[in-house]
Tab-separated table of C-alpha atoms (C1' of nucleotides) in Angstrom:
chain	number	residue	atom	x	y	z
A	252	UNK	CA	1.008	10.182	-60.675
A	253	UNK	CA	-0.706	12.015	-63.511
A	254	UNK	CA	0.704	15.387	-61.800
A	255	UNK	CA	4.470	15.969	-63.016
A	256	UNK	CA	6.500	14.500	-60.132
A	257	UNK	CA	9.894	16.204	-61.592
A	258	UNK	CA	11.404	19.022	-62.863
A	259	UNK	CA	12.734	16.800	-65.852
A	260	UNK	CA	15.740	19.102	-66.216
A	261	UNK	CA	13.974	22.013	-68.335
A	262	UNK	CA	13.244	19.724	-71.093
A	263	UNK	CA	12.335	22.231	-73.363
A	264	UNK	CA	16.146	23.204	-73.727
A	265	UNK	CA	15.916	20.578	-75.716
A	266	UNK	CA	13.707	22.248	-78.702
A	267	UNK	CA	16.222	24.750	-78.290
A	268	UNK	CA	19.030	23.166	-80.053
A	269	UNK	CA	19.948	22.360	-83.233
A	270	UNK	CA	19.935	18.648	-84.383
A	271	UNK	CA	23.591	17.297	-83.331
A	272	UNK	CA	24.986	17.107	-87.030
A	273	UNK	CA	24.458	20.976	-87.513
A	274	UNK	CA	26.508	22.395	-85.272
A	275	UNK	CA	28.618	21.147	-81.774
A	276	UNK	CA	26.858	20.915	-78.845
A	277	UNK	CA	27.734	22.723	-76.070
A	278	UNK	CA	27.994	20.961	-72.376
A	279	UNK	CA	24.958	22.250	-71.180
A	280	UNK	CA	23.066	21.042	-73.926
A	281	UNK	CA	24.208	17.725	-73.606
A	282	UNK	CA	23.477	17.541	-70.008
A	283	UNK	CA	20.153	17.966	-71.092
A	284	UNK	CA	19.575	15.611	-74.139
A	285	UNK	CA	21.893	12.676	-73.473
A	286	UNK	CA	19.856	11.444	-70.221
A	287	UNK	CA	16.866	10.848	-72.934
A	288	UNK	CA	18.960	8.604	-75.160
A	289	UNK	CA	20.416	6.709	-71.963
A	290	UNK	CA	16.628	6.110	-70.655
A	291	UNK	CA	16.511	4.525	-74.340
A	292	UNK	CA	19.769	2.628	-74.460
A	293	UNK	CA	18.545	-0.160	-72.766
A	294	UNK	CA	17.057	-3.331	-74.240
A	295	UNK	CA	14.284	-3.321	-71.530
A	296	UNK	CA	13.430	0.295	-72.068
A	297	UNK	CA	13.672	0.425	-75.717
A	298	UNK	CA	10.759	-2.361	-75.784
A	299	UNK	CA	8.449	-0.743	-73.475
A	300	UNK	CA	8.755	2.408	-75.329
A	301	UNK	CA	7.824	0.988	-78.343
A	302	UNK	CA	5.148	-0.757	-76.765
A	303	UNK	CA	3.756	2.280	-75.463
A	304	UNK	CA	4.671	4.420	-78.624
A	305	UNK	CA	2.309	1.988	-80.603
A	306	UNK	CA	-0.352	2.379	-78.611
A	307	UNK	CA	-2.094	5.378	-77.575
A	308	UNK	CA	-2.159	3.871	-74.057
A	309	UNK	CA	-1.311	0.785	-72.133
A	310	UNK	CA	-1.301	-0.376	-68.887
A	311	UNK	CA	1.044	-1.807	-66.560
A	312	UNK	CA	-0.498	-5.270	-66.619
A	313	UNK	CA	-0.142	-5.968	-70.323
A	314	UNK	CA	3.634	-4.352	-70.357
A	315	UNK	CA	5.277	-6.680	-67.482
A	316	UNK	CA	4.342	-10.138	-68.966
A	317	UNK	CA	6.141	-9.411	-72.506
A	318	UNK	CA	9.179	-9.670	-70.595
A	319	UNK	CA	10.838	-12.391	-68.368
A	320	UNK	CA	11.209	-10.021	-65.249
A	321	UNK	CA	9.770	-9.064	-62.077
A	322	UNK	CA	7.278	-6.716	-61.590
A	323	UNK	CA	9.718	-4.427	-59.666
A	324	UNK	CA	11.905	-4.238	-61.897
A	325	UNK	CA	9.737	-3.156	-64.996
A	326	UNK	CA	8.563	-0.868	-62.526
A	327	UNK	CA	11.723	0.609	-62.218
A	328	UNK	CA	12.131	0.825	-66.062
A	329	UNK	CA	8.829	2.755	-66.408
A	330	UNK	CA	10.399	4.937	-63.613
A	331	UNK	CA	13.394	5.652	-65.510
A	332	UNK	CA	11.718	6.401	-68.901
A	333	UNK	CA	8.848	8.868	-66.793
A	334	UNK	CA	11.970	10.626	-65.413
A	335	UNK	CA	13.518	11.022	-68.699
A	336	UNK	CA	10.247	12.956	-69.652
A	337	UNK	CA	9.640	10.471	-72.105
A	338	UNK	CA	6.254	8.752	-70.613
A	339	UNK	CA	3.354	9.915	-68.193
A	340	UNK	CA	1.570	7.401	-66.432
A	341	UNK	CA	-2.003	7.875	-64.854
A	342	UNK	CA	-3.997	5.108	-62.507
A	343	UNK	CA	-7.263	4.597	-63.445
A	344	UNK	CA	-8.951	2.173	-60.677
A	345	UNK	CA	-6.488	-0.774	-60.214
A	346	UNK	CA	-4.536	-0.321	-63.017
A	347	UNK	CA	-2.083	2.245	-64.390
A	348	UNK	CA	-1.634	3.604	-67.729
A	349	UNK	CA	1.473	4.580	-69.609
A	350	UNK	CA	1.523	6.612	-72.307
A	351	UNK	CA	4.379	8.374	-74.447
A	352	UNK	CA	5.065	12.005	-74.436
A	353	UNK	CA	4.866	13.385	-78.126
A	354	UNK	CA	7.068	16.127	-77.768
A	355	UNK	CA	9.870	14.563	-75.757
A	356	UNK	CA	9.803	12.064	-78.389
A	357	UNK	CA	9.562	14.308	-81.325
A	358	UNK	CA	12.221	16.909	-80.114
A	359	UNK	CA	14.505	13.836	-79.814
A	360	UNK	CA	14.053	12.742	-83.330
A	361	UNK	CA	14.301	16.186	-84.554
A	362	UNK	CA	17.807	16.399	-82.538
A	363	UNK	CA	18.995	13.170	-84.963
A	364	UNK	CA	17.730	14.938	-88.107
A	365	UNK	CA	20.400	15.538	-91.128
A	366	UNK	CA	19.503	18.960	-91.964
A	367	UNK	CA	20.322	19.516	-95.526
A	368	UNK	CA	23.735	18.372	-96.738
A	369	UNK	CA	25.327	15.303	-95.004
A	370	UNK	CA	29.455	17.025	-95.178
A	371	UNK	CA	29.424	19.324	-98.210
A	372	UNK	CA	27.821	22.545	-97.891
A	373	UNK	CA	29.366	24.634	-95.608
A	374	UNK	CA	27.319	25.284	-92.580
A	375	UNK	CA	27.519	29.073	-91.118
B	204	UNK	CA	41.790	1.610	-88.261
B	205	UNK	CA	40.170	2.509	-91.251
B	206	UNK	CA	38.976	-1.240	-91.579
B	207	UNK	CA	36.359	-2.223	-89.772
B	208	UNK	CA	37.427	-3.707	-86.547
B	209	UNK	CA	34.284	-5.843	-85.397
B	210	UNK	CA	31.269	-7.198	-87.135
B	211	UNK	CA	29.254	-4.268	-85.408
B	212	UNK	CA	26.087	-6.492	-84.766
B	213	UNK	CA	24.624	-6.947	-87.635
B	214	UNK	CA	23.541	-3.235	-87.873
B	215	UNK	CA	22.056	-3.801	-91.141
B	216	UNK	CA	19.167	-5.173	-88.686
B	217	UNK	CA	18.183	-1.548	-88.060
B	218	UNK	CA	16.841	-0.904	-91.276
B	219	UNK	CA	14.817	-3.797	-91.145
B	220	UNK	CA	12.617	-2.575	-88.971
B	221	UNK	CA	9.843	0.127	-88.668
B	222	UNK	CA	10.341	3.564	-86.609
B	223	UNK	CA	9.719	2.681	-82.543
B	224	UNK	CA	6.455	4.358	-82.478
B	225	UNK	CA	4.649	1.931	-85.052
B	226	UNK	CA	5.171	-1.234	-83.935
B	227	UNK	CA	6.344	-2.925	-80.822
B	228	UNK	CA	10.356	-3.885	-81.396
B	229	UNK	CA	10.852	-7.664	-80.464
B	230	UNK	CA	13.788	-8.211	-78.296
B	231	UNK	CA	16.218	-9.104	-80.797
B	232	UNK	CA	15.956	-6.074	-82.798
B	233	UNK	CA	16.068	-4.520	-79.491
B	234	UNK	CA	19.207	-5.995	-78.645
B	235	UNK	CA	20.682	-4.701	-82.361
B	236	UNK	CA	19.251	-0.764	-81.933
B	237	UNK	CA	19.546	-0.344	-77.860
B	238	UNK	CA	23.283	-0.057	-77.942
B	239	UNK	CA	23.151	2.706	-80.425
B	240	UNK	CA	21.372	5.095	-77.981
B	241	UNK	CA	23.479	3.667	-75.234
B	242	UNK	CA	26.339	5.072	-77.445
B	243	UNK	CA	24.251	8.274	-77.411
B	244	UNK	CA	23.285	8.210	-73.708
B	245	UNK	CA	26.516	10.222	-72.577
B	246	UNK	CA	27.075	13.676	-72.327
B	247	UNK	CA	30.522	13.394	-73.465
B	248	UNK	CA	30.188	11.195	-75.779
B	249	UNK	CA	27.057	13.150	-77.792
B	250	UNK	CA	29.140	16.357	-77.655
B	251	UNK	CA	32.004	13.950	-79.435
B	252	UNK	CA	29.557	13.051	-81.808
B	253	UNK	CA	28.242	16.240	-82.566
B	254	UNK	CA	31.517	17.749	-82.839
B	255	UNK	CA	32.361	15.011	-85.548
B	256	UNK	CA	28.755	14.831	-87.059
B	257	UNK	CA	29.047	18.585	-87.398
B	258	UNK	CA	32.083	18.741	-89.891
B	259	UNK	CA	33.161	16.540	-92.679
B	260	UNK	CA	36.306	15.185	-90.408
B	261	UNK	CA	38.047	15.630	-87.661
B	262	UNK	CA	41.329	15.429	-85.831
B	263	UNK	CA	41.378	13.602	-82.508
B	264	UNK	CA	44.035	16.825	-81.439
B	265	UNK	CA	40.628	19.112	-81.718
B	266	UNK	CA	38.462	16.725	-79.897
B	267	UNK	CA	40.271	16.179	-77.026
B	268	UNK	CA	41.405	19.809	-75.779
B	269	UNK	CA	37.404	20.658	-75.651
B	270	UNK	CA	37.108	18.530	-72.417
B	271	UNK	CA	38.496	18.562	-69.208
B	272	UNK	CA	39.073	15.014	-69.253
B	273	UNK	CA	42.681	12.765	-69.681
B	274	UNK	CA	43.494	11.351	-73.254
B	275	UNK	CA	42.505	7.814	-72.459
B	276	UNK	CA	38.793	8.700	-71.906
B	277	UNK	CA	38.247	10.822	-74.483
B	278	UNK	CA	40.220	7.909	-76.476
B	279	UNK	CA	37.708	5.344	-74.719
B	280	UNK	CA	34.646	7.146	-75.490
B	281	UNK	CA	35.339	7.191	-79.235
B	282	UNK	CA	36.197	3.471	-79.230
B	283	UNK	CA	32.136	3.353	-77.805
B	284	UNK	CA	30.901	5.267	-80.416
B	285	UNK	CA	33.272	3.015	-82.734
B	286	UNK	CA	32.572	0.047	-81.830
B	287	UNK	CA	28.357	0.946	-82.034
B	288	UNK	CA	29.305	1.363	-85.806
B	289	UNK	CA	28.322	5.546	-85.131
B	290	UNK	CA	32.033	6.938	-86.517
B	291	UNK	CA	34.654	5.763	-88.526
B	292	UNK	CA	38.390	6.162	-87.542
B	293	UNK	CA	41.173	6.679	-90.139
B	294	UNK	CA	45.057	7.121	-89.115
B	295	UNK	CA	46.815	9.271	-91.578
B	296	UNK	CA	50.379	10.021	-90.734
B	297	UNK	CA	50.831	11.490	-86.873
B	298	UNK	CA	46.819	12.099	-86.664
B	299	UNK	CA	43.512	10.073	-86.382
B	300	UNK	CA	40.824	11.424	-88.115
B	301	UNK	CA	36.694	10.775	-87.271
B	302	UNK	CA	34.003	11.222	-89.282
B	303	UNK	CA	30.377	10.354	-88.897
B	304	UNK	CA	29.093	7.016	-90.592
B	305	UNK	CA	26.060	8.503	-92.112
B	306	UNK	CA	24.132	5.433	-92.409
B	307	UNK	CA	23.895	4.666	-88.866
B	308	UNK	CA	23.123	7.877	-87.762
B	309	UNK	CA	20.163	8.364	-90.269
B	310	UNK	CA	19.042	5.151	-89.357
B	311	UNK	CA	18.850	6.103	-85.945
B	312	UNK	CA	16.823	9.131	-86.970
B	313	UNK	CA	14.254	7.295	-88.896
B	314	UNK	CA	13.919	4.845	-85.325
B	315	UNK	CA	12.334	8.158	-83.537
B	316	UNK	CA	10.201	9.325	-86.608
B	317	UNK	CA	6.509	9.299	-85.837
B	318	UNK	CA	4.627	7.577	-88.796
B	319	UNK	CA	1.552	9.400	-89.605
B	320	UNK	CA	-0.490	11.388	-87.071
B	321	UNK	CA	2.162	13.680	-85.031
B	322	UNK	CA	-0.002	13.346	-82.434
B	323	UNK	CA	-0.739	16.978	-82.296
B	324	UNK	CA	-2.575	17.254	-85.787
B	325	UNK	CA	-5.743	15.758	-84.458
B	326	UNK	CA	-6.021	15.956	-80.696
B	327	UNK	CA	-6.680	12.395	-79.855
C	8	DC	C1'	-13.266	-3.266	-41.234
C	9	DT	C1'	-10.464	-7.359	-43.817
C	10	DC	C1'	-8.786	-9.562	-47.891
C	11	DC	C1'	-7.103	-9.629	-52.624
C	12	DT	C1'	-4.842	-7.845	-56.758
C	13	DG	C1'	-1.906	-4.555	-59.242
C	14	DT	C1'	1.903	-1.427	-58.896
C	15	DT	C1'	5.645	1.037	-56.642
C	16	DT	C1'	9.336	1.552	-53.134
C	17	DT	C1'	13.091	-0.141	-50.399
C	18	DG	C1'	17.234	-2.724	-49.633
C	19	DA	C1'	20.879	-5.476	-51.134
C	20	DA	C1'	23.969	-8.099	-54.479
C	21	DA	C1'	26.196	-8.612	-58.890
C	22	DT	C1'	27.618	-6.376	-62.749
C	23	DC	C1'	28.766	-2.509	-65.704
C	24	DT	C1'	30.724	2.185	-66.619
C	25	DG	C1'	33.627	6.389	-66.495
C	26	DT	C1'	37.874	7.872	-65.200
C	27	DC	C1'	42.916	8.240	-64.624
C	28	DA	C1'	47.903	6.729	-64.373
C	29	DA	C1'	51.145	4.042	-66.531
C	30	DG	C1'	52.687	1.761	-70.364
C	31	DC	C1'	52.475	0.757	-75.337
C	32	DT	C1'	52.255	1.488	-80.538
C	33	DA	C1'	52.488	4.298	-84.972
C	34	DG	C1'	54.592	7.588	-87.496
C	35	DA	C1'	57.809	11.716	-88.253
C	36	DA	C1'	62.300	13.756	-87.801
C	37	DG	C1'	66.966	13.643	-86.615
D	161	DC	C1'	69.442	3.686	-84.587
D	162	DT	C1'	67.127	7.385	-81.001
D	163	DT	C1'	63.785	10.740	-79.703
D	164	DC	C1'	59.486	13.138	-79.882
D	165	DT	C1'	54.458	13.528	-80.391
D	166	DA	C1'	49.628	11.651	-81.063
D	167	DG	C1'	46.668	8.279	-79.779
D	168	DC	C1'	45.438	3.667	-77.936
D	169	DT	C1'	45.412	-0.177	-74.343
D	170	DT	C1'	45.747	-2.034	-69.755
D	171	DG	C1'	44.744	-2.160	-64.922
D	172	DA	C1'	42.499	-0.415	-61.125
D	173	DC	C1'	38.911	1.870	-58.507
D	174	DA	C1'	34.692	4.670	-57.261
D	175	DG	C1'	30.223	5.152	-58.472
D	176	DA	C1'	26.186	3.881	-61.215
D	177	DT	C1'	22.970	0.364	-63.055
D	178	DT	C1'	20.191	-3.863	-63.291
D	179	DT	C1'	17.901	-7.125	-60.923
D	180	DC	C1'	15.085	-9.507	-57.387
D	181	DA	C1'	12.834	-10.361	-52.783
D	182	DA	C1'	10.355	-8.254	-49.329
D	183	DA	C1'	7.587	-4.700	-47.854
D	184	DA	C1'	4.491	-0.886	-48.700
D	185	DC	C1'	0.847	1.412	-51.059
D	186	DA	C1'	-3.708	2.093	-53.833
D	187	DG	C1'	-8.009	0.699	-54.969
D	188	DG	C1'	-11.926	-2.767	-55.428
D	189	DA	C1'	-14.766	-6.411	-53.334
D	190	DG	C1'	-16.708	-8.757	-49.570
DNA sequence: CTCCTGTTTTGAAATCTGTCAAGCTAGAAG
DNA sequence: CTTCTAGCTTGACAGATTTCAAAACAGGAG
């Protein structure tokens, strides 16, 4: 589980685009950057992120009972955010550990970054 | 259209609360922030909203030929990032016009900031 | 080996989403 | 008034998503 179990879409095309108020993104791009926001447009998802974001690792067993689901099921939303790129997970023993991807994460704050001038300067 | 159309849940909530990475979000400011990425979490929709984060205004006539989609979706996808409180709308005479609400989107941006360490500075 | 606990996978049901065709509304121009 | 264009809404449908129960898998303990 610690081994990469995806190609995660060549996530460093990511770092190659400008933040999405500079200039329009092309289709390509976007194929590449919106699944990340999706894996974090959930309630569930945006929770366990932050749980794991705090942290600088967590396991399984203290992430399921902050919610009122089954244990499948916040399996499936740890799947979702490790296929985003977003987390890596490693067992240790009995229990497995989550935790968060730095540059995924920082790449997708840089992509939300104003750069200078909000709609005045004129951008080349 | 250029009035605001629905209360937007409470987005004001956003700034109330500290970038994702600090501090676990509870579920209601969850709830408040997860729809904004949702908004996000569509490749046509992010190339809408980087086209119209990317200029001081635009025309709904220069949005739409840039996809190979029908009128009504492109039309539906803005009323998503609309109604998440990302754009603004504004009829004047035969056209609609979009522009970016800025607060939103640098709120957004400060969500995915990491606090102190970047997690790189001091290999942890 | 068996048994137990923690986590993931599979399978299925209910719900949500993206899309288009058809119809509607707003404004401009006759 | 009518007609034309730009954009939005409605209705419908295929496909995706969320969820749980049941089963499977991984590792520790007896």
């Amino acid at each position: 589980m610690s081994k990469q179990e995806l190609p995660v879409a060549d996530l460093n095309a990511v770092a190659c685009c400008s933040p999405i108020a500079v200039r329009p993104m092309n289709a390509e791009q976007a194929a590449v950057v919106a699944p990340l926001f999706k894996a974090l447009g959930d309630q569930v998802r945006l929770r366990l992120m932050s749980m794991i974001a705090s942290v600088p690792e967590i396991c399984v067993c203290d992430l399921t009972p902050a919610f009122d689901l089954s244990g499948p099921t916040i399996s499936h939303h740890l799947k979702v955010l490790r296929e985003a790129g977003l987390v890596d997970a490693e067992r240790r023993g009995t229990w497995v550990w989550y935790r968060v991807k730095p540059e995924a994460f920082r790449q997708l704050g840089a992509l939300l970054e104003i750069s200078a001038a909000p709609a005045g300067s004129s951008a080349g």
